[in-house]
Amino acid sequence: MSSIITTRTWQCAQAHLQRCGARLPARTFAPIALGIRRASIKYIRPAKVTRNRSKYGLIKCKDSAAISINDSDGPSDITEFQKLAEDGEATVQDLRTFLTKTKARLSSLPLANRHDQAAHAGGEKALLWLWEYRLDARKEDLDYRGLFEPLCWLLAAEHNESFVIEWVKKSRQTIADQGVVEGSRDWARHKAWCGNLLGWFIEAKLQWSPHGSVDPALEAMKRIVDALQGTVALRFKMQSVTAISSALTDDDRPPCNAALYEWFIGLRKMTDPREYTRHLDSLFHPASPDPLPYARWASDYYEHPKKPKEEIKKLKALRSVGAFMLRAAYISRLLGDVPTARKMEDLVQEHHPLVWGYRQRIARKANLNLGDLHAKAKVETSALPAVAWRNKSDIVPHNERDG
């Protein structure tokens, strides 16, 4: 429901700006109705790209892209790398260089050409070579930093999910044949290796997802968990859950499948059992968002603090918390729960003034009236199914609403 509201109100705002001869960035309107997200911070000031040299001779950028310092060093495609491998001269650094250069080169292409060329760039061959190298050199502690991200980016373009699953199964069987005991140091290395490979694969599925949908990544994650039941490393779950959780709270993405969302919630409870997370799950549900649990938690947290002052101060510094409170206020107002909406807005003004100020500045810049937007969204959603997920006692009587 919230995605429909956001899309329609965005179209209304964009039409108004076009009449005025102005244009608002695509990510900028969301804070007007739902609050500021961390992804929107870059519109306050130009993003700074931090660069630092790693020990592998790469430049690490803020967006996780790695660019080779000297493009003439090392293989630049799978053909050059295979020639080194046939001569017995290939190293992990050569593989890392080839993968990094390939991703950097293809990332500048249009999406259709990028996907087609990435699917034939040799990701499967690279993983096979890596497997043989580990067996020959006994490199169970092989450093995967800067390696798995571009590798999984190519594997996901090849739709090589089943190959990755079989690779993990084979790796686990090899560890068992070597007599490695569960809980030992070698076992921990194995879990870290497989967990990071699977985790980066899920993140790559998010990057390749058409129209920004989270469904392909959720479907792949479910198949992996089912295929590797009892053997999937916790690190994979944590890394994948973090990536997908961030995507699910991105208002620019289309809503995901409700059944997949319910499955994901159950999986996330294994890695993040916090009460705060459960309330976010209700707030961002694609079919039946309920802002009341999050609103109650926020109200109790700020008005009856039970945590140390230092922890509360850190929470106030998180702009995403204020954004979620504005989202809860917006949905509450659409459902007729005006007191809850006002309460959330008052708390944001008091404890998250930057979020509230940024929201107001955008409204003034776009010459939009928030009250008109709320009224328009209420009319547009009047034909939606009744909100059966809320108790009748939670709905404010009609004569107590402020319109």
mmCIF file of N, CA and C in Angstrom, residues 6 10 14 23-44 250-253 362:
data_model
loop_
_atom_site.group_PDB
_atom_site.id
_atom_site.type_symbol
_atom_site.label_atom_id
_atom_site.label_comp_id
_atom_site.label_asym_id
_atom_site.label_seq_id
_atom_site.Cartn_x
_atom_site.Cartn_y
_atom_site.Cartn_z
ATOM 1 N N THR A 6 3.341 6.270 -2.391
ATOM 2 C CA THR A 6 4.570 6.974 -2.736
ATOM 3 C C THR A 6 4.627 7.271 -4.227
ATOM 4 N N TRP A 10 4.315 10.969 -5.764
ATOM 5 C CA TRP A 10 5.512 11.403 -6.491
ATOM 6 C C TRP A 10 5.135 11.941 -7.868
ATOM 7 N N GLN A 14 5.930 15.604 -9.227
ATOM 8 C CA GLN A 14 6.739 15.777 -10.429
ATOM 9 C C GLN A 14 5.998 16.615 -11.475
ATOM 10 N N ARG A 23 12.873 20.342 -11.776
ATOM 11 C CA ARG A 23 12.874 18.888 -11.681
ATOM 12 C C ARG A 23 13.519 18.476 -10.372
ATOM 13 N N LEU A 24 12.900 17.524 -9.707
ATOM 14 C CA LEU A 24 13.396 17.045 -8.422
ATOM 15 C C LEU A 24 14.056 15.698 -8.626
ATOM 16 N N PRO A 25 15.236 15.420 -8.048
ATOM 17 C CA PRO A 25 15.851 14.104 -8.194
ATOM 18 C C PRO A 25 14.900 13.003 -7.760
ATOM 19 N N ALA A 26 15.051 11.812 -8.387
ATOM 20 C CA ALA A 26 14.103 10.721 -8.148
ATOM 21 C C ALA A 26 14.067 10.276 -6.709
ATOM 22 N N ARG A 27 15.180 10.410 -5.993
ATOM 23 C CA ARG A 27 15.236 9.938 -4.613
ATOM 24 C C ARG A 27 14.818 11.008 -3.608
ATOM 25 N N THR A 28 14.470 12.192 -4.084
ATOM 26 C CA THR A 28 14.292 13.296 -3.155
ATOM 27 C C THR A 28 12.897 13.396 -2.585
ATOM 28 N N PHE A 29 11.882 12.904 -3.315
ATOM 29 C CA PHE A 29 10.514 13.118 -2.853
ATOM 30 C C PHE A 29 10.167 12.270 -1.640
ATOM 31 N N ALA A 30 10.761 11.076 -1.535
ATOM 32 C CA ALA A 30 10.381 10.165 -0.452
ATOM 33 C C ALA A 30 10.417 10.805 0.926
ATOM 34 N N PRO A 31 11.423 11.640 1.269
ATOM 35 C CA PRO A 31 11.418 12.232 2.615
ATOM 36 C C PRO A 31 10.215 13.127 2.890
ATOM 37 N N ILE A 32 9.575 13.668 1.844
ATOM 38 C CA ILE A 32 8.431 14.540 2.079
ATOM 39 C C ILE A 32 7.317 13.761 2.765
ATOM 40 N N ALA A 33 7.065 12.547 2.286
ATOM 41 C CA ALA A 33 5.959 11.769 2.828
ATOM 42 C C ALA A 33 6.407 10.758 3.864
ATOM 43 N N LEU A 34 7.566 10.153 3.637
ATOM 44 C CA LEU A 34 7.950 9.027 4.479
ATOM 45 C C LEU A 34 9.183 9.285 5.323
ATOM 46 N N GLY A 35 9.886 10.370 5.113
ATOM 47 C CA GLY A 35 11.061 10.652 5.925
ATOM 48 C C GLY A 35 12.341 10.425 5.154
ATOM 49 N N ILE A 36 13.434 10.866 5.715
ATOM 50 C CA ILE A 36 14.728 10.780 5.052
ATOM 51 C C ILE A 36 15.342 9.403 5.258
ATOM 52 N N ARG A 37 15.957 8.885 4.217
ATOM 53 C CA ARG A 37 16.683 7.624 4.328
ATOM 54 C C ARG A 37 18.171 7.932 4.252
ATOM 55 N N ARG A 38 18.962 6.958 4.670
ATOM 56 C CA ARG A 38 20.405 7.182 4.601
ATOM 57 C C ARG A 38 20.851 7.361 3.156
ATOM 58 N N ALA A 39 20.171 6.691 2.224
ATOM 59 C CA ALA A 39 20.539 6.817 0.823
ATOM 60 C C ALA A 39 20.287 8.217 0.287
ATOM 61 N N SER A 40 19.425 8.991 0.968
ATOM 62 C CA SER A 40 19.095 10.331 0.500
ATOM 63 C C SER A 40 20.031 11.396 1.046
ATOM 64 N N ILE A 41 20.934 11.026 1.929
ATOM 65 C CA ILE A 41 21.823 12.010 2.545
ATOM 66 C C ILE A 41 22.685 12.702 1.493
ATOM 67 N N LYS A 42 22.972 12.014 0.379
ATOM 68 C CA LYS A 42 23.878 12.595 -0.605
ATOM 69 C C LYS A 42 23.291 13.821 -1.291
ATOM 70 N N TYR A 43 21.995 14.076 -1.103
ATOM 71 C CA TYR A 43 21.411 15.260 -1.704
ATOM 72 C C TYR A 43 21.584 16.486 -0.824
ATOM 73 N N ILE A 44 22.093 16.309 0.391
ATOM 74 C CA ILE A 44 22.387 17.456 1.239
ATOM 75 C C ILE A 44 23.670 18.130 0.771
ATOM 76 N N ASP A 250 14.178 0.411 1.203
ATOM 77 C CA ASP A 250 14.437 1.413 0.166
ATOM 78 C C ASP A 250 13.137 1.697 -0.576
ATOM 79 N N ASP A 251 12.618 2.904 -0.444
ATOM 80 C CA ASP A 251 11.333 3.254 -1.055
ATOM 81 C C ASP A 251 11.397 3.319 -2.575
ATOM 82 N N ASP A 252 12.594 3.369 -3.152
ATOM 83 C CA ASP A 252 12.708 3.428 -4.601
ATOM 84 C C ASP A 252 12.542 2.063 -5.252
ATOM 85 N N ARG A 253 12.552 1.003 -4.471
ATOM 86 C CA ARG A 253 12.378 -0.346 -5.008
ATOM 87 C C ARG A 253 10.901 -0.736 -4.972
ATOM 88 N N ILE A 362 12.650 20.388 1.882
ATOM 89 C CA ILE A 362 12.270 19.812 0.591
ATOM 90 C C ILE A 362 10.859 20.242 0.217
#
